[in-house]
Coordinates of C-alpha atoms in Angstrom, one line a residue:
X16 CA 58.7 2.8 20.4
X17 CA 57.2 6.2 18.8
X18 CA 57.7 8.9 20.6
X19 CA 54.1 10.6 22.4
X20 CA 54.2 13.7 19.7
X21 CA 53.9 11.2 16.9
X22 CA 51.2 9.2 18.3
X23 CA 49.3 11.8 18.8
X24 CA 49.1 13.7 15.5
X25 CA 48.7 10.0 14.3
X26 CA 45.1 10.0 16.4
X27 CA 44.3 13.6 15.5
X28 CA 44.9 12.2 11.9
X29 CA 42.6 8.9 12.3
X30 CA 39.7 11.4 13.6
X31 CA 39.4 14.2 11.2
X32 CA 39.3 11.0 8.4
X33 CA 36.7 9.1 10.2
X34 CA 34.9 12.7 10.8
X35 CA 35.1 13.1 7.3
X36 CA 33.3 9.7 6.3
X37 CA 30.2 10.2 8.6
X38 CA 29.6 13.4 7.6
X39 CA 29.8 12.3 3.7
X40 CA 27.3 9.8 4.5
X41 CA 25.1 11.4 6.9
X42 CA 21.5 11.5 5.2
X43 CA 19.9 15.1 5.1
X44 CA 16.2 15.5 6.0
X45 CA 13.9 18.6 4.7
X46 CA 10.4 18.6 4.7
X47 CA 8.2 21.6 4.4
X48 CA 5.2 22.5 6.4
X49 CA 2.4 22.9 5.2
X50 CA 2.8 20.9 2.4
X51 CA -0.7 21.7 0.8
X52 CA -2.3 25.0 1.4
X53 CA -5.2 26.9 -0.3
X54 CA -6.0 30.5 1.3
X55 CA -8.1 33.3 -0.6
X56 CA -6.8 36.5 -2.9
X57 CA -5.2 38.9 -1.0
X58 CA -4.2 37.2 2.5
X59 CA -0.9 36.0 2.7
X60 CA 1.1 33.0 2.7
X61 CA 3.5 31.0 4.6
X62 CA 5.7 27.9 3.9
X63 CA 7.8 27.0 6.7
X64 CA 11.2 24.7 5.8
X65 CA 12.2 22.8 8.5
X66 CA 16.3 21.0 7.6
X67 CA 17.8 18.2 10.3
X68 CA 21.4 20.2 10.3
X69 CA 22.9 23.2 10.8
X70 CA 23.2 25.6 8.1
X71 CA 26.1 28.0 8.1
X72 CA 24.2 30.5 5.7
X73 CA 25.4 32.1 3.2
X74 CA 29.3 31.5 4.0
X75 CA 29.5 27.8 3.7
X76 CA 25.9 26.4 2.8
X77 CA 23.1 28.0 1.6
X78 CA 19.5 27.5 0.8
X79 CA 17.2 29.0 -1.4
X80 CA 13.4 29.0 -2.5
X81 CA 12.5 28.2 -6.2
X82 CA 8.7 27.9 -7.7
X83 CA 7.2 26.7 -10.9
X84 CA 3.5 26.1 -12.5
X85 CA 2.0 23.4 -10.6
X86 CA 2.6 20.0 -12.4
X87 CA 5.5 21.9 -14.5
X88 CA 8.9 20.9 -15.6
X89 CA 12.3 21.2 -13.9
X90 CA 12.8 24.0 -17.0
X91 CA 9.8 26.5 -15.6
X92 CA 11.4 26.3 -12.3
X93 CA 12.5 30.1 -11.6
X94 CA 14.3 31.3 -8.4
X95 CA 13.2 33.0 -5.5
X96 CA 15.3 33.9 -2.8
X97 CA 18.7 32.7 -1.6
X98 CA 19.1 32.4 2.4
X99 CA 17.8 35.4 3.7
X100 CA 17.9 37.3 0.0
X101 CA 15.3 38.3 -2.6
X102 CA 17.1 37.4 -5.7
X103 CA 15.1 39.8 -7.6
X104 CA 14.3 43.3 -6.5
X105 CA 10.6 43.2 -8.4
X106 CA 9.6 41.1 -5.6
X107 CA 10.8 42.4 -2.8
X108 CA 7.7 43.5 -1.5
X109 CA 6.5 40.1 -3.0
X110 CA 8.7 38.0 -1.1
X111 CA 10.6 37.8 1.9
X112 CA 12.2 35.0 3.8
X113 CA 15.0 34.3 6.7
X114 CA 16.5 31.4 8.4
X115 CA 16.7 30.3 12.2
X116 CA 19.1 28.2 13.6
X117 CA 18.5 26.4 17.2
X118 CA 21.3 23.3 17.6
X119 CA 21.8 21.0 14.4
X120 CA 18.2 22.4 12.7
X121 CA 17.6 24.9 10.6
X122 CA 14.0 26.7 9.8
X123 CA 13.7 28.5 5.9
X124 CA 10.6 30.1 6.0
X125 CA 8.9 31.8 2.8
X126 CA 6.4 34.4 3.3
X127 CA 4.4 35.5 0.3
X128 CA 2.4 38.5 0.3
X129 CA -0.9 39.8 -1.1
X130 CA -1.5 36.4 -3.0
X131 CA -3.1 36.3 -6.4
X132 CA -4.6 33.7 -8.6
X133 CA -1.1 33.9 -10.5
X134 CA 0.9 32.8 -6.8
X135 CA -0.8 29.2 -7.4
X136 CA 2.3 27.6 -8.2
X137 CA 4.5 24.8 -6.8
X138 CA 7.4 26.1 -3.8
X139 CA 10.8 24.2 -3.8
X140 CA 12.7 24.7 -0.7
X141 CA 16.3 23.9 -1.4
X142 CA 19.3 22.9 0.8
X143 CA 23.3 22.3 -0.1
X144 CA 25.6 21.2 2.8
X145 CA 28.9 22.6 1.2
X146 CA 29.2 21.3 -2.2
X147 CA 28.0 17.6 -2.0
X148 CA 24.8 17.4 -0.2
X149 CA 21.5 18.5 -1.6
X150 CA 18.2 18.0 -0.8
X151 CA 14.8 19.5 -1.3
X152 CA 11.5 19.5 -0.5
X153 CA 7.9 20.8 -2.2
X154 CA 4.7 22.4 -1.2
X155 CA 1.8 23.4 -2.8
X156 CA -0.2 27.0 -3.0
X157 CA -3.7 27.4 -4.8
X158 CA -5.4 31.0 -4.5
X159 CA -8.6 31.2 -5.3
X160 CA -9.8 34.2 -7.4
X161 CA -13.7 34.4 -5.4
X162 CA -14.1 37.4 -2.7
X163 CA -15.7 36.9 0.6
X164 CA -19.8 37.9 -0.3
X165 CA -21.0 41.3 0.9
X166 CA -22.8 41.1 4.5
X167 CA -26.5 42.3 2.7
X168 CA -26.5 39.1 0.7
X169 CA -28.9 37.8 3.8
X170 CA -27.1 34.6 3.8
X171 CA -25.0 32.8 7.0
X172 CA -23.2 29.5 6.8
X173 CA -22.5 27.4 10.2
X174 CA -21.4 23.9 11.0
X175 CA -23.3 21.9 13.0
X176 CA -21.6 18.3 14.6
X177 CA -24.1 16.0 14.8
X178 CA -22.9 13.5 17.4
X179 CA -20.8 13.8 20.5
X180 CA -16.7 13.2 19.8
X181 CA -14.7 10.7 21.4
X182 CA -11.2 9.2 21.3
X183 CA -11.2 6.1 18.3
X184 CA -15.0 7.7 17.3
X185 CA -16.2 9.2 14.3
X186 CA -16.7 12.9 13.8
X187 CA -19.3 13.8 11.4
X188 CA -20.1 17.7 10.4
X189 CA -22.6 19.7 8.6
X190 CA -22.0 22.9 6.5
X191 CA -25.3 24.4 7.2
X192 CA -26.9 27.7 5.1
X193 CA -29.5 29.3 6.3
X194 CA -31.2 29.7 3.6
X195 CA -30.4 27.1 2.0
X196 CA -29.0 27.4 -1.6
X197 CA -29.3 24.2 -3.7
X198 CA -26.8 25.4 -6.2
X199 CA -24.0 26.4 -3.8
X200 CA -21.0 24.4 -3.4
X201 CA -18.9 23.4 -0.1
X202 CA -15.1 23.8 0.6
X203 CA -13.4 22.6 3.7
X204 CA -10.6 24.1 5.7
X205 CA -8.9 23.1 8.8
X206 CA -5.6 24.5 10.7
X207 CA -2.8 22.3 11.4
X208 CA -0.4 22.3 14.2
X209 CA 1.6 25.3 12.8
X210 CA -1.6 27.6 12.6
X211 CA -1.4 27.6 9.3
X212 CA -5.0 27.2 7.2
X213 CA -4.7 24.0 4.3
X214 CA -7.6 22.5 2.4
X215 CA -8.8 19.1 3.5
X216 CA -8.5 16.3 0.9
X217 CA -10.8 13.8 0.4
X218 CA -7.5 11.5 1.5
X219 CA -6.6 10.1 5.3
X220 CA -9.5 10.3 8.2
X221 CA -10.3 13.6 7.0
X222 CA -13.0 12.7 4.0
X223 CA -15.1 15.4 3.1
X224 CA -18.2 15.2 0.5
X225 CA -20.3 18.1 -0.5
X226 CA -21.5 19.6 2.8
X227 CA -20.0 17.0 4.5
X228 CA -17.4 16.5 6.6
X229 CA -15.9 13.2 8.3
X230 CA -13.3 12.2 10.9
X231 CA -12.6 8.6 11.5
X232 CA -10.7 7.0 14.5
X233 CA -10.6 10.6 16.6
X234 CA -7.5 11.2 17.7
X235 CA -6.9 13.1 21.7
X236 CA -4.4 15.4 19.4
X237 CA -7.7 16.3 17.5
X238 CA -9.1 18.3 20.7
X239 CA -8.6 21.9 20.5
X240 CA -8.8 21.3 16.5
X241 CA -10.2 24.1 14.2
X242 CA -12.2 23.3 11.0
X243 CA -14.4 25.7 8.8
X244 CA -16.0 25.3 5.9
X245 CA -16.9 28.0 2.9
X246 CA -19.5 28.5 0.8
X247 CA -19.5 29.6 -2.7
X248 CA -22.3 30.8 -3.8
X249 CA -24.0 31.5 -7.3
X250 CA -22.8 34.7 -7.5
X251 CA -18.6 33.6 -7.3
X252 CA -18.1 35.5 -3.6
X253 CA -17.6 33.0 -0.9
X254 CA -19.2 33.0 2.5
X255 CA -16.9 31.1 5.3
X256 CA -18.5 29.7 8.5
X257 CA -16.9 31.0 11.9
X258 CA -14.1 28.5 12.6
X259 CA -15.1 25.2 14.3
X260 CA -13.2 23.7 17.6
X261 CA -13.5 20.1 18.0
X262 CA -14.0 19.2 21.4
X263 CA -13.8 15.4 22.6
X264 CA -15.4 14.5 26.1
X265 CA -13.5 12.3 27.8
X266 CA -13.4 8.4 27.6
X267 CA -13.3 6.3 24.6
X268 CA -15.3 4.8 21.8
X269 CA -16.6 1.4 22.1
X270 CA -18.0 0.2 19.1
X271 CA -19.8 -2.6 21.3
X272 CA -22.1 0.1 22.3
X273 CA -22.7 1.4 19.3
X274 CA -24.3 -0.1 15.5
X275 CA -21.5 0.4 12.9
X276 CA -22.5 3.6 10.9
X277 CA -23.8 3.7 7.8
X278 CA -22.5 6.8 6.1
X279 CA -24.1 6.1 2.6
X280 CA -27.3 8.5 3.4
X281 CA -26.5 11.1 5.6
X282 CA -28.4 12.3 8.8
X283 CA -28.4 15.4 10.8
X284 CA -29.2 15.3 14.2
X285 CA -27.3 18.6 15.5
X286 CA -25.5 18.6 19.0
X287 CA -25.8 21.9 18.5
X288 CA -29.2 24.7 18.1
X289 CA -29.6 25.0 14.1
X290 CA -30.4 28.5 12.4
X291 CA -34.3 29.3 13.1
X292 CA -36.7 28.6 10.9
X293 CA -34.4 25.8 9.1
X294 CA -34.2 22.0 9.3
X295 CA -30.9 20.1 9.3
X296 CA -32.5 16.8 8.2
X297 CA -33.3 18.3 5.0
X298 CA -29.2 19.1 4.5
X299 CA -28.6 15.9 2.4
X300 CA -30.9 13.1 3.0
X301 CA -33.2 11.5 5.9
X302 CA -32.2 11.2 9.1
X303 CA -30.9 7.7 10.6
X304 CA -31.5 8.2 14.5
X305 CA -34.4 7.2 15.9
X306 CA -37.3 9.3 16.8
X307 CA -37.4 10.2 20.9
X308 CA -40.8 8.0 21.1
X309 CA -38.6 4.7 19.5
X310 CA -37.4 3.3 22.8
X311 CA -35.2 0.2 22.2
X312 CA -36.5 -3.1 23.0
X313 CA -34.6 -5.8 25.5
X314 CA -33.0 -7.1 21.7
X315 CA -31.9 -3.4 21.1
X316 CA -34.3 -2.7 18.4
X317 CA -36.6 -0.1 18.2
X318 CA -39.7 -0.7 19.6
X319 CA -41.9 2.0 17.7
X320 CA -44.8 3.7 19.0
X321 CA -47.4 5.8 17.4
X322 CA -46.9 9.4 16.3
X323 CA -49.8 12.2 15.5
X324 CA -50.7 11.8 11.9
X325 CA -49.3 8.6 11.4
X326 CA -51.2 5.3 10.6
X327 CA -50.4 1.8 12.1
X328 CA -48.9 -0.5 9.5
X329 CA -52.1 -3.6 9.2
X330 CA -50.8 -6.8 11.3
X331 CA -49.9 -9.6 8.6
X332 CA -50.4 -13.5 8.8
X333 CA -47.6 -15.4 10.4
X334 CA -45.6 -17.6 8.0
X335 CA -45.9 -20.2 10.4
X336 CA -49.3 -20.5 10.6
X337 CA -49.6 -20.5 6.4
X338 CA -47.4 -23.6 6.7
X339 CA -49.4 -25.2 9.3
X340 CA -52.7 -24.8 7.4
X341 CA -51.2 -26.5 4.0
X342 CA -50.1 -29.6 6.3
X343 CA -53.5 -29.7 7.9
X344 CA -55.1 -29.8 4.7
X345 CA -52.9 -32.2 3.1
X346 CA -53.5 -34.6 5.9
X347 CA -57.1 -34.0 5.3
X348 CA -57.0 -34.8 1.7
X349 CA -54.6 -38.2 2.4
X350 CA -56.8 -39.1 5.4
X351 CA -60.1 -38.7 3.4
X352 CA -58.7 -40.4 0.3
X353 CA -57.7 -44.0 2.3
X354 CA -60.7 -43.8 4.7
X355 CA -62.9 -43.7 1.2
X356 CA -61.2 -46.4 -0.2
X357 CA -61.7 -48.9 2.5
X358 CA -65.2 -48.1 3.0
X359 CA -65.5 -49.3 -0.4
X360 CA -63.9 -52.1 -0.6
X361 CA -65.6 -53.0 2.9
X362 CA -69.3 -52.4 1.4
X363 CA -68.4 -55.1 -1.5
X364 CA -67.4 -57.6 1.0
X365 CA -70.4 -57.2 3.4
X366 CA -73.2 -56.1 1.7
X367 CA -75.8 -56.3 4.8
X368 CA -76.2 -53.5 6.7
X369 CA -73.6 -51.8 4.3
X370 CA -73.7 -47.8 4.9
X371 CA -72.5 -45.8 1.6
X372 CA -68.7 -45.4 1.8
X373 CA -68.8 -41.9 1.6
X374 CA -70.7 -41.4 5.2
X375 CA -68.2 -43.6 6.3
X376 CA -65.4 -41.8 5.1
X377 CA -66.6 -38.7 6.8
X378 CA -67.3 -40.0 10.0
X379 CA -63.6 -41.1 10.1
X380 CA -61.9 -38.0 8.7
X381 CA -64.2 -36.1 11.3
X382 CA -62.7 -37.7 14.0
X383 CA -58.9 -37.7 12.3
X384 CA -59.4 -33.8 12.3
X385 CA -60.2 -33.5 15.9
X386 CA -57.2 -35.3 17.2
X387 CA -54.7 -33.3 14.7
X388 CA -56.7 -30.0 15.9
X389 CA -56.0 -31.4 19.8
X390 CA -52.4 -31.9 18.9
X391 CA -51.6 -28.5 17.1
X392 CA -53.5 -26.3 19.3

């Protein structure tokens, strides 16, 4: 029998091996947050790096930030910072970043200061756990070059929701200028759960179009949301609107209650009071509610009524009654046609006190008439 001391060193042995397989095969997670982000010229930006273990930084592991042209090659990539480092004293005031630690994760954040046009690159955050696992994760930075337009240009841009939200509904918004400007063009923003301000793509149930903005299948989470949208006009300044909350009043969407939407032409009947003096029905196309004196019939179509300078559309004949007259007058025309023919062959048989077959003929169609006439009406 071996003695106690052996066995357990044995053990200890048997542990630190089987402690060495997991953590060889353990898969490392890294995502970064937001991954898409598009702010103007001169705010700043933030990419948040969020790993699923515990990084020992910079004595055993380390992490670093590396960025190169968007859509470039692995040979444009150039280095950042490593851990909590500026690799290149240039870019300090450029730069900075530092890691948190709370458990098993780890938080690399990049903060980039003063953006330019020339910061629109892609943002690699990097992570090695000792000398055999690496991963890595990218975002995506795009600074725009246009300033925010002077306050004289006369000019403010607001969003007005047209219908209320609710849980599984759809959200639809209006980027609304007062004036209007027909050659300006729409940009839309929202903040995600980080605070951080990204572009909305015209990808998931955030679908944007012009002045336009859509949310399908509401979500609770989406209460409290902020959206904006910009305006750029024709003289390359932007004009944001004030940002938006999304509010949802409570219960949920039935679609039983409701006609499926057809968001092909676009309406605007505002929840909200529209800048004086402008109409939000002329935003994009004609409105699809129904006027206030439409109300809906027992079938739940609109029963409409008539409206100051507006003509009645003239009452036209019934289908029906189109089909009825063409049997009638077939009828006639058979009816006529064998009544006529007997009279004549009746006259040559009998020729005293013969009447002409024609009178005959009448008499009897006559008579056919009324009973048909008794019968349809």
């Amino acid at each position: 029998m071996a003695p106690a001391p052996v066995l357990e060193i044995f053990f200890s042995l048997v542990s630190i091996f089987l402690q060495i397989i997991v953590s060889s095969s353990e898969t490392a997670q890294i995502s970064i947050a937001p991954w898409n982000q598009s702010v103007m010229a001169g705010e700043t930006a933030t990419f948040i790096c969020q790993i699923n273990y515990y990084i020992d930084c910079p004595s055993q592991d380390r992490v670093y930030w590396v960025h190169r042209p968007i859509g470039g090659k692995d040979s444009d990539t150039q280095s950042l910072t490593g851990c909590s480092q500026v690799l290149s004293e240039a870019n300090v005031d450029k730069y900075s970043a530092f890691v948190e630690t709370s458990g098993n994760d780890t938080t690399y954040t990049l903060v980039i200061n003063n953006v330019s046009p020339a910061d629109s690159k892609e943002y690699n955050c990097f992570a090695f756990r000792g000398v055999e696992h690496e991963s890595s994760s990218r975002g995506v930075l795009i600074v725009t070059n246009r300033a925010i337009c002077p306050t004289p240009l006369n000019m403010s841009v607001n969003i007005i929701q047209k219908e209320d939200l609710v849980v599984g509904g759809v959200g639809e918004f209006y980027c609304d200028t007062n004036p209007q400007s027909g050659s300006s063009s729409f940009r839309w923003l929202k903040k995600d759960s980080g605070n951080q301000t990204v572009s909305i793509n015209t990808t998931g149930r955030f679908v944007t179009s012009a002045n336009r903005l859509i949310v399908s299948q509401l979500l609770a989470s989406d209460n409290g949301s902020q959206v904006r949208c910009e305006m750029t006009h024709t003289t390359d300044c932007e004009l944001p609107s004030p940002w938006y909350h999304l509010f949802l009043i409570p219960g949920t969407f039935d679609p039983t209650e409701q006609e499926p939407k057809d968001f092909s032409t676009v309406g605007a009947t505002s929840k909200q009071v529209p800048s004086k003096g402008h109409d939000p029905h002329t935003l994009a196309g004609p409105s699809e509610t129904h006027h206030p004196s439409e109300k809906p019939s027992e079938t739940g179509e609109p029963t409409p009524a008539h409206r100051p300078g507006q003509t009645q559309p003239s009452r036209q004949s019934s289908p029906v009654g189109v089909i009825v007259i063409g049997i009638v007058a077939t009828l006639f025309l058979i009816t006529f046609t064998i009544t006529f023919t007997c009279h004549m062959v009746k006259s040559r048989r009998s020729p005293i006190d013969r009447e002409p077959a024609y009178e005959g003929a009448t008499r009897t169609v006559a008579s056919s008439l009324q009973m048909i006439e008794k019968e349809l009406f």
